[in-house]
Amino acid sequence: MRKIKIFDTTLRDGEQSPGCSMHITEKLEIAMALEKMHVDVIEAGFAVSSQGDFDAVSKVAAQLKESTVCSLARAVPKDIDMAYEALKHAQSPRIHTFMATSPIHMEYKLKMAPEKVLQTIGDMVRYAKTKMSDIEFSAEDACRSERDFLVKATATAIAAGATVINIPDTVGYTTPMEMVDLITYLRNHVRGIENVILSVHCHNDLGMAAANSLAAVSAGADQVECTINGLGERAGNAAMEEIVMGIHTRKNFYQCLTGVDTTRISSTSKLVYNILGLPIPINKAIVGANAFAHEAGIHQHGVLANRETYEIMTPQSIGLLQNQMVFGKHSGRHAIEKRLNEMGHELNKAELDDLMERFKLLADKKRSINDNDLEALVSKKTQDIENGYKLDRFTVNCGNYVTSNAVVRLQDGEKLVEAVAIGDGPIDAAYKAIDMLIKAPPHVLDDYAIFSVTEGNDALGEVIVRIKSGEKTVTGRGLSTDIIESSIMAYINGLNRLL
Ligand code: KIV
Ligand code: ZN
């Protein structure tokens, strides 16, 4: 069967979604999880866009051994130089250069005549080729480009040495039938197309990114660009879990497969949601909590008689464990480590020591600890910002006849700093006290949400806050059995990220 290459752009296009910026250590953690899944290509960033992106691409490039690592670059020498500098230590590097080919982008964004666009594509692909052999060219807004011009642009890139031609549906405008038609047309009309990898990159503005990508595969595309959980600009990109499970579940229809280890889908999806502080939509295809849940009596009856009446994939195929395990105060380190491994988490000694410390504290407050609690404890390690402010202690006083007030003490490196404030409720008072202590840039609390991680009175409560400062939006997360404490921790976490 044909093997479809999976190109993940969570760290580049995914990071371009508002509020989804990541730290370099978080990017590295995601890149390593993607490599463990056997993703073929990882787009680690846009090296020229900032020092942070450059450092992230360099670090990912130096660390990964199996996956190809690539950096985005506009079709200008400076971008290509920076991409090369960031990628030069990679085992398998790729420069991904792009230029818009649609009339609207050429006229209003590039302000360039079509002939000049063709010349630049040729020149810049040739220039990139002097740096390394693997060069991808993307014709931005390809699906709204004139066909003849798209044929010329892609043929020019191939003649200049491109090894991969990517067809982006940049604004999520196309339909599956149009996509089949376009890919077939390009395969029949572009000189040299049979010698390169033909790729697609679909956005989800009309909710059709996965359908359009799979349609391209059925018409002969060899690579699909996608992101974990469908993150990305505006409504996002095609979700990797949907593409991979679509091909896996319907391999007889598509007559192809991917090299991705599907049993790592669930843990990688959770890792990305946790790092970004985003709640998992319960009805998200493949990875939402309801994706394998059956509530209606008729469905439950059917599944009990034969699972395949209502399930087209097994929970195990994406790495979900069927039997829930329950732990308590007396559970040992070995058993917990084994369960974490089964759940797809490999922790080093220091991480396990830290998790065990938090496990014991939680076990003192909560009678039984299940897989969701363990997942939450693992995700907590991704929240703490090294060298950031940490909560030391707090007191709140509130009621319907008193003015709420809070005393908050934070650890700032070696020092302890304390403030007291009154507010409109205990959380507002605590947040005002924290604002006196953390000297963050001017900001507003844009959103506050609270979720229960598990069931019962002693459930872990997770708070997610969104903080806006000018153009920048950050999220902060906090987790505790006490919701005031999780609220305080989330705000400190968000401000640390802002700093
Ligand atoms: O959506 C798009 O067109 C892109 C390109 C840069 C590949 O992200
Ligand atoms: Zn994109």
Coordinates of C-alpha atoms and ligand atoms in Angstrom, one line a residue:
M1 CA 0.0 0.0 0.0
R2 CA 1.1 3.6 -0.6
K3 CA 2.5 5.3 2.5
I4 CA 1.2 8.8 3.2
K5 CA 3.7 11.1 4.9
I6 CA 2.4 12.9 7.9
F7 CA 3.8 16.5 8.3
D8 CA 2.9 18.0 11.6
T9 CA 2.8 21.8 12.0
T10 CA 1.5 22.1 15.5
L11 CA 4.6 24.0 16.5
R12 CA 4.3 26.5 13.6
D13 CA 0.8 26.9 12.2
G14 CA -0.7 25.6 15.5
E15 CA 1.2 28.1 17.5
Q16 CA -0.1 30.9 15.3
S17 CA -3.6 30.5 16.9
P18 CA -4.3 33.3 19.4
G19 CA -3.3 32.3 23.0
C20 CA -1.4 29.3 21.8
S21 CA 2.2 30.5 22.2
M22 CA 4.5 27.9 23.7
H23 CA 7.8 28.0 25.6
I24 CA 10.9 26.4 24.1
T25 CA 10.8 23.5 26.6
E26 CA 7.2 22.9 25.8
K27 CA 7.9 22.9 22.1
L28 CA 10.7 20.4 22.6
E29 CA 8.4 18.1 24.7
I30 CA 5.8 18.2 21.9
A31 CA 8.4 17.5 19.2
M32 CA 9.7 14.5 21.1
A33 CA 6.2 13.1 21.5
L34 CA 5.6 13.6 17.8
E35 CA 8.8 11.8 17.0
K36 CA 7.8 8.9 19.3
M37 CA 4.6 8.7 17.3
H38 CA 6.8 8.3 14.1
V39 CA 5.5 11.5 12.5
D40 CA 7.5 11.9 9.2
V41 CA 8.1 15.7 9.2
I42 CA 7.9 18.2 12.1
E43 CA 7.6 21.9 11.3
A44 CA 9.3 23.3 14.4
G45 CA 8.7 27.0 13.7
F46 CA 9.3 30.0 11.5
A47 CA 13.0 30.7 12.3
V48 CA 13.1 34.3 11.1
S49 CA 10.0 35.4 13.0
S50 CA 11.6 35.8 16.5
Q51 CA 14.6 34.8 18.5
G52 CA 12.3 32.4 20.4
D53 CA 11.2 30.7 17.2
F54 CA 14.8 30.5 16.0
D55 CA 15.9 28.9 19.3
A56 CA 13.0 26.5 19.3
V57 CA 13.8 25.3 15.7
S58 CA 17.5 24.9 16.5
K59 CA 16.8 23.0 19.7
V60 CA 14.3 20.6 18.1
A61 CA 16.6 20.2 15.1
A62 CA 19.5 19.3 17.3
Q63 CA 17.5 16.9 19.4
L64 CA 15.5 14.8 17.0
K65 CA 17.0 11.7 15.4
E66 CA 14.2 10.2 13.2
S67 CA 11.8 12.7 12.0
T68 CA 12.7 15.4 9.3
V69 CA 12.7 18.8 11.0
C70 CA 11.7 21.8 9.0
S71 CA 11.4 25.6 9.3
L72 CA 9.1 27.9 7.4
A73 CA 10.7 30.7 5.3
R74 CA 9.2 33.3 3.1
A75 CA 10.7 33.4 -0.4
V76 CA 13.3 35.9 0.6
P77 CA 17.1 35.3 1.2
K78 CA 17.0 36.5 4.8
D79 CA 14.3 34.0 5.8
I80 CA 16.0 31.2 4.0
D81 CA 19.4 32.0 5.6
M82 CA 17.8 32.0 9.1
A83 CA 16.0 28.7 8.4
Y84 CA 19.3 27.2 7.3
E85 CA 21.1 28.5 10.4
A86 CA 18.5 27.0 12.7
L87 CA 18.3 23.7 10.9
K88 CA 22.0 23.1 10.2
H89 CA 22.5 20.5 13.0
A90 CA 19.4 18.4 12.1
Q91 CA 19.9 14.8 11.0
S92 CA 17.3 15.4 8.3
P93 CA 16.6 19.1 7.7
R94 CA 14.1 20.7 5.3
I95 CA 13.5 24.3 4.3
H96 CA 9.9 25.1 3.6
T97 CA 9.6 28.2 1.5
F98 CA 6.3 29.7 0.3
M99 CA 4.9 32.4 -1.9
A100 CA 1.3 33.3 -2.6
T101 CA 0.0 32.5 -6.1
S102 CA -3.7 33.7 -6.0
P103 CA -4.6 36.9 -7.8
I104 CA -5.9 38.6 -4.6
H105 CA -2.7 37.8 -2.6
M106 CA -0.4 38.7 -5.5
E107 CA -2.1 42.1 -6.1
Y108 CA -2.9 43.2 -2.5
K109 CA -0.4 41.4 -0.3
L110 CA 2.7 40.9 -2.4
K111 CA 2.0 43.8 -4.7
M112 CA 3.9 41.9 -7.4
A113 CA 3.1 41.0 -11.0
P114 CA 2.6 37.3 -11.7
E115 CA 5.8 37.2 -13.8
K116 CA 7.8 38.6 -10.9
V117 CA 6.2 36.0 -8.6
L118 CA 7.3 33.2 -10.9
Q119 CA 10.8 34.6 -11.1
T120 CA 11.1 34.9 -7.4
I121 CA 9.8 31.3 -6.8
G122 CA 12.5 30.0 -9.2
D123 CA 15.3 32.2 -7.7
M124 CA 14.4 31.5 -4.1
V125 CA 14.0 27.7 -4.5
R126 CA 17.4 27.6 -6.3
Y127 CA 18.9 29.7 -3.4
A128 CA 17.4 27.4 -0.8
K129 CA 18.8 24.4 -2.7
T130 CA 22.3 25.8 -2.3
K131 CA 21.8 25.3 1.5
M132 CA 20.4 21.8 1.6
S133 CA 18.8 19.1 -0.6
D134 CA 15.3 18.8 0.8
I135 CA 13.2 21.9 -0.2
E136 CA 9.5 22.2 0.1
F137 CA 7.6 24.9 -1.9
S138 CA 4.1 26.0 -0.9
A139 CA 1.9 28.0 -3.3
E140 CA 0.0 29.9 -0.6
D141 CA -3.7 30.2 -1.3
A142 CA -3.3 27.6 -4.0
C143 CA -7.0 26.7 -4.0
R144 CA -8.0 30.2 -5.1
S145 CA -5.2 30.5 -7.6
E146 CA -5.8 30.3 -11.4
R147 CA -5.0 26.8 -12.5
D148 CA -2.7 27.7 -15.3
F149 CA -0.7 30.0 -13.1
L150 CA -0.6 27.4 -10.3
V151 CA 0.8 24.9 -12.9
K152 CA 3.5 27.3 -13.9
A153 CA 4.4 28.2 -10.3
T154 CA 4.7 24.6 -9.2
A155 CA 6.6 23.6 -12.3
T156 CA 9.0 26.5 -11.8
A157 CA 9.6 25.3 -8.2
I158 CA 10.3 21.8 -9.4
A159 CA 12.6 22.9 -12.1
A160 CA 14.5 24.9 -9.5
G161 CA 15.0 21.9 -7.3
A162 CA 12.0 21.6 -5.0
T163 CA 11.5 18.1 -3.6
V164 CA 8.0 18.7 -2.1
I165 CA 5.2 20.7 -3.6
N166 CA 2.6 21.7 -1.1
I167 CA -0.9 22.8 -2.1
P168 CA -2.4 24.9 0.8
D169 CA -6.1 25.7 1.1
T170 CA -5.0 28.7 3.1
V171 CA -8.5 30.1 3.8
G172 CA -10.4 26.8 4.1
Y173 CA -12.5 27.6 1.0
T174 CA -12.4 24.4 -1.1
T175 CA -14.6 21.3 -1.1
P176 CA -13.6 17.6 -1.3
M177 CA -14.7 17.3 -4.9
E178 CA -12.8 20.4 -6.0
M179 CA -9.8 19.1 -4.2
V180 CA -9.9 15.8 -6.0
D181 CA -10.2 17.7 -9.3
L182 CA -7.3 20.0 -8.5
I183 CA -4.9 17.3 -7.4
T184 CA -5.8 15.2 -10.5
Y185 CA -5.3 18.3 -12.7
L186 CA -1.9 19.1 -11.2
R187 CA -0.7 15.4 -11.5
N188 CA -1.7 15.5 -15.2
H189 CA -0.3 19.0 -16.1
V190 CA 2.7 19.9 -14.0
R191 CA 6.0 18.9 -15.5
G192 CA 8.1 16.8 -13.2
I193 CA 5.3 16.3 -10.5
E194 CA 5.9 12.6 -10.6
N195 CA 9.4 13.1 -9.2
V196 CA 8.4 15.1 -6.1
I197 CA 6.2 14.6 -3.1
L198 CA 2.8 16.2 -3.6
S199 CA 1.4 17.6 -0.4
V200 CA -1.8 19.3 0.9
H201 CA -2.3 21.7 3.8
C202 CA -6.0 22.4 4.6
H203 CA -7.5 25.0 6.9
N204 CA -10.8 24.4 8.6
D205 CA -12.8 27.6 8.1
L206 CA -15.8 25.7 6.7
G207 CA -15.2 22.6 8.9
M208 CA -13.8 20.6 5.9
A209 CA -10.1 20.5 6.5
A210 CA -9.9 16.7 7.2
A211 CA -12.4 15.9 4.5
N212 CA -10.4 18.0 1.9
S213 CA -7.1 16.5 3.0
L214 CA -8.4 12.9 2.7
A215 CA -10.0 13.8 -0.7
A216 CA -6.5 14.9 -1.8
V217 CA -5.0 11.6 -0.6
S218 CA -7.6 9.6 -2.6
A219 CA -6.6 11.7 -5.7
G220 CA -2.9 10.8 -5.2
A221 CA -1.4 13.3 -2.7
D222 CA 1.5 11.7 -0.8
Q223 CA 1.8 14.0 2.2
V224 CA -0.7 15.7 4.5
E225 CA 0.1 18.7 6.7
C226 CA -1.9 18.8 9.9
T227 CA -1.8 19.6 13.6
I228 CA -2.5 17.8 16.8
N229 CA -6.1 18.6 17.9
G230 CA -6.6 20.7 14.7
L231 CA -5.0 23.8 16.1
G232 CA -4.0 26.5 13.8
E233 CA -4.8 29.9 12.3
R234 CA -8.5 30.9 12.8
A235 CA -10.6 27.8 12.8
G236 CA -7.4 25.7 12.6
N237 CA -5.8 23.1 10.4
A238 CA -6.7 19.5 9.6
A239 CA -6.5 17.5 12.8
M240 CA -3.8 14.9 12.7
E241 CA -5.8 12.4 14.7
E242 CA -8.6 12.6 12.2
I243 CA -6.4 12.2 9.2
V244 CA -4.4 9.3 10.7
M245 CA -7.5 7.5 12.0
G246 CA -9.4 8.2 8.8
I247 CA -6.7 6.4 6.8
H248 CA -6.2 3.7 9.4
T249 CA -9.9 2.9 9.8
R250 CA -10.7 3.1 6.0
K251 CA -7.4 1.7 4.6
N252 CA -9.3 -0.4 2.1
F253 CA -11.0 2.6 0.8
Y254 CA -8.0 4.9 0.6
Q255 CA -5.6 2.0 -0.3
C256 CA -2.9 3.5 1.8
L257 CA -1.5 3.8 5.3
T258 CA 0.7 6.1 7.5
G259 CA 3.7 5.3 9.6
V260 CA 2.1 6.9 12.7
D261 CA 1.8 4.8 15.9
T262 CA -1.9 5.4 16.5
T263 CA -1.7 4.2 20.2
R264 CA 0.1 7.5 21.0
I265 CA -2.7 9.7 19.7
S266 CA -4.5 10.1 23.0
S267 CA -1.5 10.9 25.2
T268 CA -0.1 13.4 22.6
S269 CA -3.4 15.1 22.2
K270 CA -3.7 15.5 26.0
L271 CA -0.1 16.8 26.2
V272 CA -0.8 19.5 23.6
Y273 CA -4.2 20.5 25.3
N274 CA -2.5 20.6 28.7
I275 CA 0.5 22.7 27.6
L276 CA -1.8 25.2 25.9
G277 CA -4.2 25.2 28.8
L278 CA -7.1 24.4 26.5
P279 CA -10.1 22.3 27.6
I280 CA -10.7 19.2 25.4
P281 CA -14.1 19.7 23.7
I282 CA -16.1 16.6 24.8
N283 CA -17.4 15.9 21.3
K284 CA -14.0 16.3 19.5
A285 CA -13.6 13.6 16.9
I286 CA -11.2 10.8 18.1
V287 CA -9.9 12.4 21.3
G288 CA -13.0 14.0 23.0
A289 CA -14.3 12.4 26.1
N290 CA -17.5 11.3 24.3
A291 CA -15.8 9.8 21.3
F292 CA -16.1 6.3 22.7
A293 CA -18.9 6.9 25.2
H294 CA -22.4 5.4 24.7
E295 CA -25.3 6.9 26.7
A296 CA -28.4 6.0 24.8
G297 CA -30.0 2.7 25.9
I298 CA -30.2 1.4 22.3
H299 CA -26.6 2.2 21.7
Q300 CA -25.4 0.6 25.0
H301 CA -27.4 -2.5 24.2
G302 CA -25.9 -2.7 20.7
V303 CA -22.3 -2.2 21.9
L304 CA -22.8 -4.8 24.6
A305 CA -24.0 -7.3 22.0
N306 CA -21.3 -6.5 19.5
R307 CA -19.0 -3.5 19.9
E308 CA -18.9 -2.9 16.2
T309 CA -22.6 -1.9 16.1
Y310 CA -21.7 1.6 17.1
E311 CA -17.9 1.7 17.3
I312 CA -15.8 1.9 14.1
M313 CA -12.5 2.1 16.0
T314 CA -11.4 0.7 19.3
P315 CA -10.4 3.0 22.2
Q316 CA -7.2 0.9 22.5
S317 CA -6.2 1.9 18.9
I318 CA -5.7 5.5 20.0
G319 CA -4.1 4.5 23.3
L320 CA -7.0 4.7 25.7
L321 CA -7.0 2.0 28.4
Q322 CA -10.3 0.3 28.9
N323 CA -9.9 -0.8 32.6
Q324 CA -9.7 2.1 35.0
M325 CA -7.2 1.6 37.8
V326 CA -7.8 3.2 41.2
F327 CA -4.9 4.2 43.5
G328 CA -4.8 5.5 47.1
K329 CA -2.5 6.7 49.8
H330 CA -0.7 3.3 50.1
S331 CA -0.1 2.8 46.4
G332 CA 3.6 2.3 45.5
R333 CA 5.8 4.2 43.1
H334 CA 6.4 1.1 41.0
A335 CA 2.6 0.6 40.3
I336 CA 2.1 4.2 39.5
E337 CA 5.0 4.3 37.2
K338 CA 3.8 1.2 35.4
R339 CA 0.3 2.7 35.0
L340 CA 1.8 6.0 33.7
N341 CA 3.8 4.0 31.1
E342 CA 0.6 2.2 30.0
M343 CA -1.0 5.6 29.6
G344 CA 1.9 6.7 27.3
H345 CA 3.9 8.8 29.8
E346 CA 7.5 8.1 30.3
L347 CA 8.9 10.2 33.2
N348 CA 12.5 10.5 34.2
K349 CA 13.6 10.0 37.8
A350 CA 13.3 13.7 38.8
E351 CA 9.9 14.0 37.2
L352 CA 8.6 10.9 38.9
D353 CA 10.0 12.1 42.3
D354 CA 8.1 15.3 41.8
L355 CA 4.9 13.6 40.7
M356 CA 5.1 11.2 43.7
E357 CA 5.3 14.1 46.1
R358 CA 2.2 15.7 44.6
F359 CA 0.5 12.3 44.5
K360 CA 1.0 11.9 48.2
L361 CA -0.5 15.4 48.9
L362 CA -3.4 14.6 46.7
A363 CA -4.0 11.2 48.3
D364 CA -4.2 12.9 51.7
K365 CA -7.2 14.9 50.4
K366 CA -8.8 12.5 48.1
R367 CA -9.8 8.9 48.9
S368 CA -9.3 7.3 45.5
I369 CA -7.1 8.5 42.6
N370 CA -8.0 7.4 39.1
D371 CA -6.4 7.7 35.6
N372 CA -7.8 11.2 35.1
D373 CA -6.2 12.4 38.3
L374 CA -2.9 10.8 37.2
E375 CA -3.2 12.5 33.9
A376 CA -3.8 15.8 35.7
L377 CA -0.8 15.3 37.9
V378 CA 1.4 14.6 34.9
S379 CA 0.1 17.7 33.1
K380 CA 0.9 19.8 36.1
K381 CA 4.6 19.4 35.5
T382 CA 4.1 21.3 32.2
Q383 CA 2.5 24.3 34.1
D384 CA 5.3 25.4 36.4
I385 CA 7.5 28.0 34.8
E386 CA 11.1 27.7 35.9
N387 CA 12.2 30.8 37.8
G388 CA 8.7 32.1 37.9
Y389 CA 6.7 33.3 41.0
K390 CA 5.2 30.4 43.1
L391 CA 2.4 30.4 45.5
D392 CA 3.6 30.0 49.1
R393 CA 0.3 30.5 51.1
F394 CA -2.9 32.4 51.0
T395 CA -5.9 33.3 53.2
V396 CA -9.3 34.5 52.0
N397 CA -12.1 35.9 54.0
C398 CA -15.5 36.2 52.3
G399 CA -19.3 35.9 52.9
N400 CA -22.4 37.7 51.9
Y401 CA -22.1 40.3 54.7
V402 CA -18.4 41.1 54.5
T403 CA -16.1 42.7 52.0
S404 CA -14.0 39.9 50.6
N405 CA -10.3 40.2 51.3
A406 CA -7.3 38.1 50.6
V407 CA -3.7 37.8 51.8
V408 CA -1.4 36.2 49.3
R409 CA 2.3 35.3 49.9
L410 CA 4.4 34.4 46.9
Q411 CA 7.9 33.0 46.5
D412 CA 10.0 35.2 44.2
G413 CA 13.3 33.4 43.9
E414 CA 14.8 33.3 47.4
K415 CA 12.4 36.1 48.7
L416 CA 8.9 35.9 50.1
V417 CA 6.6 38.7 49.1
E418 CA 3.1 39.4 50.6
A419 CA 0.2 41.6 49.8
V420 CA -3.4 42.1 51.0
A421 CA -6.3 43.3 48.9
I422 CA -10.0 43.6 49.0
G423 CA -12.2 42.7 46.1
D424 CA -15.5 41.7 44.7
G425 CA -15.4 38.2 45.9
P426 CA -12.5 36.1 47.2
I427 CA -11.0 35.4 43.7
D428 CA -11.1 39.1 42.7
A429 CA -9.4 40.0 46.0
A430 CA -6.7 37.4 45.6
Y431 CA -6.1 38.5 42.0
K432 CA -5.7 42.1 43.1
A433 CA -3.2 41.1 45.8
I434 CA -1.3 39.1 43.1
D435 CA -1.3 42.1 40.8
M436 CA 0.4 44.1 43.5
L437 CA 3.2 41.5 43.8
I438 CA 3.9 40.5 40.2
K439 CA 5.1 43.3 38.1
A440 CA 3.7 42.1 34.8
P441 CA 3.0 44.3 31.8
P442 CA -0.5 46.0 31.8
H443 CA -3.1 43.3 31.3
V444 CA -6.7 42.3 31.6
L445 CA -8.3 39.0 32.6
D446 CA -10.1 38.1 29.4
D447 CA -11.6 34.7 30.5
Y448 CA -11.9 32.5 33.5
A449 CA -13.2 28.9 33.4
I450 CA -13.4 26.2 36.0
F451 CA -13.7 22.4 35.3
S452 CA -13.8 19.4 37.5
V453 CA -11.2 16.9 36.4
T454 CA -12.9 13.9 38.0
E455 CA -16.2 13.1 39.7
G456 CA -17.2 13.5 43.3
N457 CA -17.0 16.1 46.1
D458 CA -13.3 15.7 46.4
A459 CA -12.6 16.1 42.7
L460 CA -9.7 18.0 41.4
G461 CA -10.8 21.4 40.1
E462 CA -9.0 22.9 37.2
V463 CA -9.0 26.6 36.5
I464 CA -8.0 28.0 33.1
V465 CA -7.6 31.8 32.7
R466 CA -6.9 33.8 29.6
I467 CA -4.9 37.0 30.1
K468 CA -4.6 39.7 27.5
S469 CA -1.8 42.2 27.3
G470 CA -1.8 44.3 24.2
E471 CA -1.6 42.0 21.2
K472 CA -0.5 39.1 23.3
T473 CA -2.8 36.5 24.9
V474 CA -1.6 33.9 27.4
T475 CA -3.4 31.1 29.2
G476 CA -2.7 30.0 32.8
R477 CA -3.8 26.8 34.5
G478 CA -4.1 25.8 38.1
L479 CA -5.1 22.5 39.6
S480 CA -6.1 21.7 43.2
T481 CA -8.9 20.1 45.2
D482 CA -9.5 23.6 46.5
I483 CA -11.0 25.8 43.7
I484 CA -9.7 29.1 45.3
E485 CA -6.2 27.6 45.3
S486 CA -6.5 26.5 41.7
S487 CA -7.8 30.0 40.7
I488 CA -4.8 31.6 42.4
M489 CA -2.4 29.1 40.8
A490 CA -3.9 29.7 37.3
Y491 CA -3.5 33.5 37.6
I492 CA 0.1 33.2 38.8
N493 CA 0.9 30.7 36.0
G494 CA -0.6 33.1 33.4
L495 CA 1.3 36.1 34.7
N496 CA 4.5 34.1 34.8
R497 CA 3.9 33.2 31.1
L498 CA 3.3 36.9 30.3
L499 CA 6.6 37.8 32.0
Ligands
KIV1 O1 -2.0 28.1 5.2 C1 -1.0 28.3 4.5 O2 -1.0 28.7 3.4 C2 0.3 28.1 5.2 C3 1.5 28.1 4.3 C4 2.6 28.9 4.8 C5 2.0 26.6 4.1 O3 0.4 27.9 6.4
ZN2 ZN -1.6 27.2 7.2

